[in-house]
Amino acid sequence: MEKRVVITGLGVVAPNGVGLDVFTHAIKNGISGIKHDAELERLQFSCQIAGKPEISTELALQYFSELELRNFNSTGILYGVIAGIDAWKDAGLTLENNEEPDWDSGTIFGTGTSGIDKFRESIYKIDDFQTRRLGSTAVAQTMNSGVSAYLGGKLGLGNQVTTNSSACTTGTESILMAYERIKLGQAKRILAGSTSDSGPYIWGGFDAMRVCTFKHNDAPEQGSRPMSASASGFVPGSGAGALVLEDLETALARGARIYAEVLGGNINSGGQRGLGTMTAPNPMAVQRCIKNAIANAGIHPNEIDAINGHLTATSKDGLEIQNWSEALERKGKDFPYINSLKSMVGHCLSGAGSIESVASVLQLDQGFVFPNINCDDLHAEITALIDESKIPKELIKKELNIIAKASFGFGDVNGCVIFKKWKAA
């Protein structure tokens, strides 16, 4: 018999808030975490603004020992471990140093790259014949599975411990992979999430592609403009989101707080065929992903109350709205509410799907639709399809039952997950 899967813990490290309380306050009030970045200016980037979480040494020492932080400069692992442990604690689970691993619990925690700054340091030190000065954690910081390995060790996880990687779809994919494993009874709980390093060595390639905005260096908070007619590219961001997924029976037995239920979802690819390319989504695949997610969740398209979209503030925002409208067969005032967290945090790349999923679950749990900022001038392609009232610019306090969260990533890969508000019987 397949298990029902619920969410019992949340953790977040975002440009506009580290920790659930600060993050919730920020998204409810449309507070941006995008700031001027002096290093990007020094390096003569076209885009000199970014969304970067602020982590003090004092905060880092609550999660790592002084010895662990020696020669440590992997921001992605730092963000992921903080978000992951916070989610674990939020779920009411303990960090016991037992002799035996927790065979029922694991983690699927994704990333795009890991330890880019450590790689750079390695190149310079190796070329200068200083290999031994790299430190004993160089491998752990630079292997892609570093974040899941750190979490696995800190939490004593004995089930699957792995890292997935699917560009911007990574976080959404990790949730669906965890959901499937629990549903099939192969684990009782999985810490799902994703993270992204920050800094010029992560963001430089996007600046070179000219997909980042360069028009708002003097007004950072206005730079990320999803669905806006004056959008001129995305703002690079970073951070991590984490969710504890658990089978319902186990969660109820231990009296856990339940935020939401994962009803199902879908992952697919456009194969870079048709209109799909390395950087552009295949509309047929996007619509198919949404439709199959709804079918897998066992709901009707009309039951979706809100969408948390991918919506990056590029020329593809209008196409995304069109894909949603056609897949759901809903338009005008019948279209669900839709919002983009990227208006406040930028595009957190491999961390985006999980951070945005945390925001989606918070909306279900607390009954609100967070505002979109910087889109007073909605693009005509979008307003031709859906009513402007469905793109809220102020906080809406409203009970929601079902939210669809989707990510559409580089490589023409897609993920859509369906969350439902938890209501105790």
XYZ file of C-alpha atoms in Angstrom:
425
model
C 0.000 0.000 0.000
C 1.421 3.408 -0.978
C 2.113 5.887 1.804
C 0.740 9.420 2.041
C 3.530 11.991 2.323
C 3.433 15.139 4.438
C 5.768 18.022 5.241
C 6.716 18.316 8.919
C 9.668 20.715 8.865
C 10.908 23.780 6.975
C 14.218 25.629 6.853
C 15.385 28.506 4.679
C 18.458 30.617 3.979
C 17.361 33.324 1.559
C 18.669 36.728 0.491
C 15.734 38.404 2.254
C 15.710 36.271 5.375
C 17.661 33.561 7.176
C 15.275 31.480 9.259
C 11.533 30.922 8.922
C 10.301 33.884 10.952
C 12.410 36.530 9.205
C 11.737 34.991 5.787
C 7.966 34.805 6.367
C 7.876 38.447 7.443
C 9.865 39.431 4.352
C 7.701 37.642 1.783
C 4.472 38.859 3.372
C 5.675 42.451 3.230
C 7.387 42.402 -0.160
C 10.847 42.977 1.309
C 13.660 42.568 -1.197
C 16.988 40.968 -0.371
C 18.725 42.250 -3.501
C 21.637 44.611 -2.897
C 24.557 46.240 -4.653
C 27.563 43.895 -4.773
C 30.899 45.713 -4.570
C 32.826 42.680 -5.832
C 30.727 42.474 -8.995
C 31.360 46.167 -9.595
C 35.107 45.717 -9.035
C 35.135 42.864 -11.547
C 33.235 45.033 -14.061
C 30.174 42.792 -14.312
C 27.321 44.225 -16.324
C 24.963 43.248 -13.495
C 26.351 44.600 -10.225
C 23.458 43.610 -7.952
C 22.694 40.231 -6.392
C 20.677 38.361 -3.782
C 23.052 36.912 -1.194
C 22.101 35.614 2.284
C 23.888 37.253 5.189
C 25.542 34.646 7.421
C 27.634 35.862 10.355
C 30.484 33.839 11.831
C 28.470 33.642 15.052
C 25.562 32.021 13.205
C 27.823 29.629 11.296
C 29.339 28.461 14.599
C 25.905 27.242 15.688
C 26.082 24.627 12.923
C 29.823 24.003 12.453
C 32.722 23.733 14.868
C 35.652 26.139 14.686
C 37.743 23.269 13.336
C 35.201 22.568 10.580
C 35.163 26.224 9.562
C 38.948 26.374 9.250
C 39.787 26.715 5.536
C 36.036 26.444 4.810
C 34.677 28.671 2.028
C 31.877 26.704 0.365
C 28.863 29.001 0.691
C 26.544 26.414 -0.880
C 27.322 23.821 1.789
C 27.065 26.489 4.497
C 23.599 27.569 3.314
C 22.416 23.986 2.839
C 23.532 22.751 6.244
C 21.905 25.696 8.027
C 18.607 25.295 6.145
C 18.672 21.505 6.525
C 19.370 21.430 10.263
C 16.770 24.164 10.841
C 14.169 22.086 8.977
C 15.143 19.000 10.991
C 14.723 20.869 14.276
C 11.505 22.492 13.052
C 10.137 18.990 12.490
C 10.740 18.234 16.172
C 13.584 15.822 15.408
C 16.741 15.639 17.500
C 20.436 15.723 16.644
C 21.461 12.780 18.783
C 24.965 11.364 18.401
C 23.882 7.724 18.545
C 26.138 4.767 17.873
C 23.811 3.499 15.150
C 22.566 5.536 12.154
C 18.906 6.417 11.706
C 18.104 3.767 9.098
C 14.647 5.231 8.393
C 15.830 8.758 7.547
C 17.846 10.137 4.646
C 18.455 13.231 2.592
C 18.185 14.167 -1.078
C 19.777 17.604 -1.153
C 20.617 19.110 -4.514
C 23.099 21.612 -5.834
C 24.343 22.971 -9.128
C 28.005 23.294 -8.223
C 29.889 23.038 -4.967
C 32.876 24.879 -3.572
C 33.738 27.076 -6.541
C 35.840 29.342 -4.319
C 37.617 26.238 -2.984
C 38.313 25.098 -6.541
C 39.820 28.507 -7.325
C 41.934 28.354 -4.181
C 43.028 24.831 -5.156
C 44.147 25.910 -8.610
C 46.320 28.711 -7.219
C 47.830 26.665 -4.397
C 48.523 23.621 -6.578
C 50.175 25.795 -9.220
C 52.278 27.376 -6.447
C 53.321 23.921 -5.124
C 51.271 24.400 -1.923
C 48.935 21.414 -2.241
C 49.212 20.465 1.437
C 47.930 23.891 2.476
C 44.504 23.188 0.965
C 43.284 21.610 4.207
C 41.669 18.278 4.960
C 38.154 19.342 3.918
C 38.997 20.377 0.339
C 37.488 17.207 -1.127
C 34.291 17.375 0.957
C 33.809 21.026 0.011
C 34.257 20.507 -3.715
C 32.471 17.215 -4.360
C 28.939 17.780 -5.606
C 27.552 15.534 -2.887
C 29.314 17.570 -0.205
C 26.123 19.166 1.102
C 24.273 15.861 1.520
C 27.402 14.250 3.014
C 27.691 17.011 5.635
C 23.990 16.740 6.479
C 24.138 12.954 6.570
C 26.954 13.092 9.102
C 25.523 15.827 11.289
C 22.129 14.109 11.470
C 23.349 10.500 11.494
C 21.233 9.512 8.497
C 21.251 5.848 7.532
C 18.867 5.826 4.568
C 19.607 7.305 1.131
C 22.065 10.212 1.321
C 22.566 11.804 -2.079
C 22.738 15.001 -4.102
C 20.721 15.620 -7.269
C 21.477 18.267 -9.873
C 19.111 19.580 -12.553
C 19.938 23.281 -12.871
C 17.042 25.539 -11.812
C 14.751 22.511 -11.374
C 17.028 20.894 -8.751
C 15.030 21.823 -5.648
C 11.644 20.855 -7.037
C 13.132 17.602 -8.298
C 14.628 16.771 -4.877
C 11.183 17.091 -3.268
C 9.609 14.797 -5.847
C 12.423 12.248 -5.522
C 11.960 12.229 -1.749
C 8.200 11.954 -2.155
C 8.534 8.880 -4.367
C 10.930 7.132 -1.985
C 8.663 7.663 1.015
C 5.492 6.813 -0.909
C 6.990 3.447 -1.827
C 7.883 2.726 1.796
C 11.655 2.827 1.245
C 12.138 5.539 3.880
C 10.063 7.037 6.684
C 11.442 10.527 6.210
C 13.705 12.394 3.820
C 15.242 15.826 4.244
C 14.704 17.302 0.781
C 16.125 20.557 -0.476
C 18.725 22.319 -2.555
C 21.369 24.986 -2.320
C 23.448 27.283 -4.493
C 26.874 28.834 -4.006
C 27.138 32.597 -4.286
C 29.701 34.907 -5.827
C 31.241 35.975 -9.122
C 32.535 32.516 -10.080
C 28.953 31.203 -10.024
C 27.318 34.228 -11.591
C 29.978 35.182 -14.171
C 28.749 32.791 -16.858
C 25.255 34.220 -16.732
C 26.619 37.754 -16.954
C 28.609 36.685 -20.008
C 25.421 35.299 -21.585
C 23.780 38.709 -21.039
C 20.735 37.175 -19.356
C 21.192 39.283 -16.199
C 19.821 42.799 -15.866
C 22.258 45.704 -16.094
C 19.725 48.532 -15.852
C 19.243 48.691 -12.096
C 22.721 48.836 -10.605
C 21.791 52.074 -8.848
C 18.421 50.741 -7.602
C 19.008 47.109 -6.583
C 15.607 46.432 -5.011
C 13.903 47.363 -8.289
C 16.101 45.086 -10.397
C 14.186 41.807 -10.330
C 10.994 42.367 -12.328
C 9.155 39.124 -13.174
C 6.126 39.597 -15.472
C 7.010 43.277 -15.960
C 7.118 45.009 -19.335
C 10.363 46.668 -18.210
C 12.037 43.404 -17.135
C 15.555 43.271 -18.556
C 16.938 39.970 -17.265
C 17.248 38.126 -13.996
C 19.167 39.127 -10.881
C 21.569 36.398 -9.690
C 20.875 35.025 -6.235
C 21.820 32.209 -3.887
C 20.665 30.391 -0.775
C 19.017 27.151 0.284
C 15.632 25.736 1.180
C 14.864 22.512 3.058
C 11.736 20.475 3.765
C 11.318 17.382 5.917
C 9.039 14.943 4.081
C 7.600 12.116 6.139
C 5.057 9.368 5.743
C 1.758 10.369 7.331
C 1.554 7.384 9.650
C 4.979 8.086 11.155
C 4.291 11.810 11.487
C 0.979 11.219 13.284
C 2.476 8.565 15.554
C 5.089 10.974 16.906
C 2.652 13.893 17.130
C 4.473 15.990 14.563
C 3.182 19.329 13.334
C 2.114 18.952 9.701
C 2.411 21.919 7.326
C 1.052 20.390 4.137
C 0.650 17.206 2.137
C 2.538 16.446 -1.072
C -0.118 15.136 -3.436
C 2.237 14.299 -6.302
C 3.927 15.871 -9.267
C 5.888 15.277 -12.424
C 9.386 15.615 -13.840
C 10.151 15.635 -17.554
C 12.311 17.117 -20.290
C 11.618 18.826 -23.587
C 14.612 17.035 -25.062
C 15.804 20.346 -26.554
C 13.533 19.543 -29.485
C 10.947 21.751 -31.150
C 11.221 25.177 -29.495
C 13.272 23.740 -26.634
C 16.991 24.555 -26.362
C 19.651 24.479 -23.653
C 18.252 27.764 -22.300
C 14.661 27.881 -23.577
C 11.828 25.574 -22.498
C 9.927 23.396 -24.937
C 6.303 24.568 -24.434
C 4.944 21.102 -25.224
C 7.040 19.610 -22.435
C 6.143 22.346 -19.936
C 2.420 21.876 -20.532
C 2.785 18.105 -20.409
C 4.670 18.373 -17.107
C 1.910 20.490 -15.556
C -0.882 18.238 -16.852
C 0.849 15.060 -15.696
C 1.565 16.569 -12.278
C -2.129 17.315 -11.844
C -3.095 13.819 -12.975
C -0.511 12.252 -10.673
C -1.863 14.292 -7.751
C -5.397 13.137 -8.501
C -6.900 16.610 -8.672
C -8.781 18.717 -11.238
C -7.072 21.826 -12.692
C -9.878 23.972 -11.253
C -8.847 22.943 -7.737
C -5.559 24.856 -7.944
C -5.894 28.053 -5.908
C -2.445 29.497 -6.562
C 0.700 28.958 -8.605
C 4.225 29.721 -7.526
C 5.847 30.063 -10.911
C 9.395 29.884 -12.216
C 9.067 33.409 -13.711
C 12.620 34.744 -13.907
C 12.109 38.296 -15.273
C 13.239 37.371 -18.778
C 11.452 37.393 -22.130
C 10.080 33.902 -21.375
C 7.707 35.021 -18.576
C 4.856 35.576 -21.031
C 5.399 32.116 -22.518
C 5.290 30.562 -19.045
C 1.929 32.208 -18.303
C 0.643 30.996 -21.668
C 1.787 27.452 -20.871
C 0.026 27.514 -17.491
C -3.148 28.904 -19.072
C -3.237 26.266 -21.796
C -2.309 23.385 -19.495
C -4.982 24.322 -16.936
C -7.481 25.529 -19.547
C -8.014 28.583 -17.353
C -7.635 32.259 -18.243
C -8.875 35.732 -17.354
C -10.394 35.916 -13.863
C -10.659 32.127 -13.764
C -6.860 31.832 -13.645
C -5.359 31.017 -10.202
C -3.342 33.566 -8.247
C 0.283 33.506 -9.418
C 3.410 34.901 -7.849
C 7.172 34.861 -8.271
C 9.469 34.886 -5.263
C 12.271 35.944 -7.588
C 10.928 39.514 -7.479
C 12.291 39.665 -3.906
C 15.318 37.335 -3.922
C 16.460 37.114 -7.531
C 17.113 33.797 -9.241
C 18.724 31.505 -6.666
C 19.643 29.022 -9.410
C 19.897 25.459 -8.041
C 18.536 26.721 -4.700
C 15.490 28.370 -6.283
C 13.040 25.456 -6.369
C 13.436 24.571 -2.706
C 13.412 28.144 -1.379
C 10.295 28.848 -3.450
C 8.697 25.595 -2.238
C 9.204 26.712 1.369
C 7.430 29.966 0.471
C 4.616 27.979 -1.179
C 4.077 25.778 1.879
C 4.094 28.799 4.193
C 1.298 30.338 2.115
C -0.809 27.193 2.547
C -0.086 26.867 6.243
C -0.711 30.509 7.172
C -3.357 31.418 4.597
C -1.888 34.162 2.417
C -0.686 34.986 -1.082
C 2.568 36.942 -0.996
C 2.841 39.987 -3.274
C 4.784 40.343 -6.494
C 6.958 43.444 -6.395
C 8.289 45.500 -9.315
C 5.488 44.575 -11.715
C 3.192 47.584 -11.781
C 3.805 47.632 -15.537
C 2.659 44.098 -16.358
C 3.672 42.796 -19.763
C 0.918 43.027 -22.383
C 1.434 39.360 -23.334
C 0.433 38.427 -19.791
C -2.530 40.760 -19.294
C -3.919 39.521 -22.614
C -4.200 36.059 -21.047
C -5.043 36.518 -17.381
C -6.746 39.146 -15.265
C -4.419 41.572 -13.506
C -6.098 40.818 -10.161
C -4.547 37.327 -10.302
C -1.066 38.845 -10.027
C -1.252 40.376 -6.534
C 0.912 43.392 -5.780
C -0.147 43.520 -2.134
C -0.444 40.779 0.474
C -3.706 38.843 0.203
C -4.902 37.057 3.324
C -6.803 34.067 2.030
C -7.198 30.416 2.891
C -5.648 28.321 0.144
C -6.151 24.607 -0.357
C -3.851 23.625 -3.246
C -0.727 25.274 -4.683
C 1.180 24.186 -7.768
C 4.919 24.913 -7.678
C 6.980 24.540 -10.844
C 10.564 25.018 -11.989
C 11.802 25.052 -15.579
C 15.573 24.729 -15.828
C 18.566 25.002 -18.130
C 18.839 21.897 -20.247
C 15.082 22.012 -20.979
C 14.185 20.126 -17.785
C 10.930 20.633 -15.871
C 9.431 19.834 -12.481
C 6.006 20.512 -11.006
C 4.896 19.544 -7.491
C 1.399 19.840 -6.016
C 1.037 20.834 -2.344
C -2.186 20.645 -0.336
C -2.978 22.377 2.950
C -3.051 19.933 5.839
C -6.368 19.652 7.647
C -6.521 17.239 10.569
C -9.407 14.807 10.360
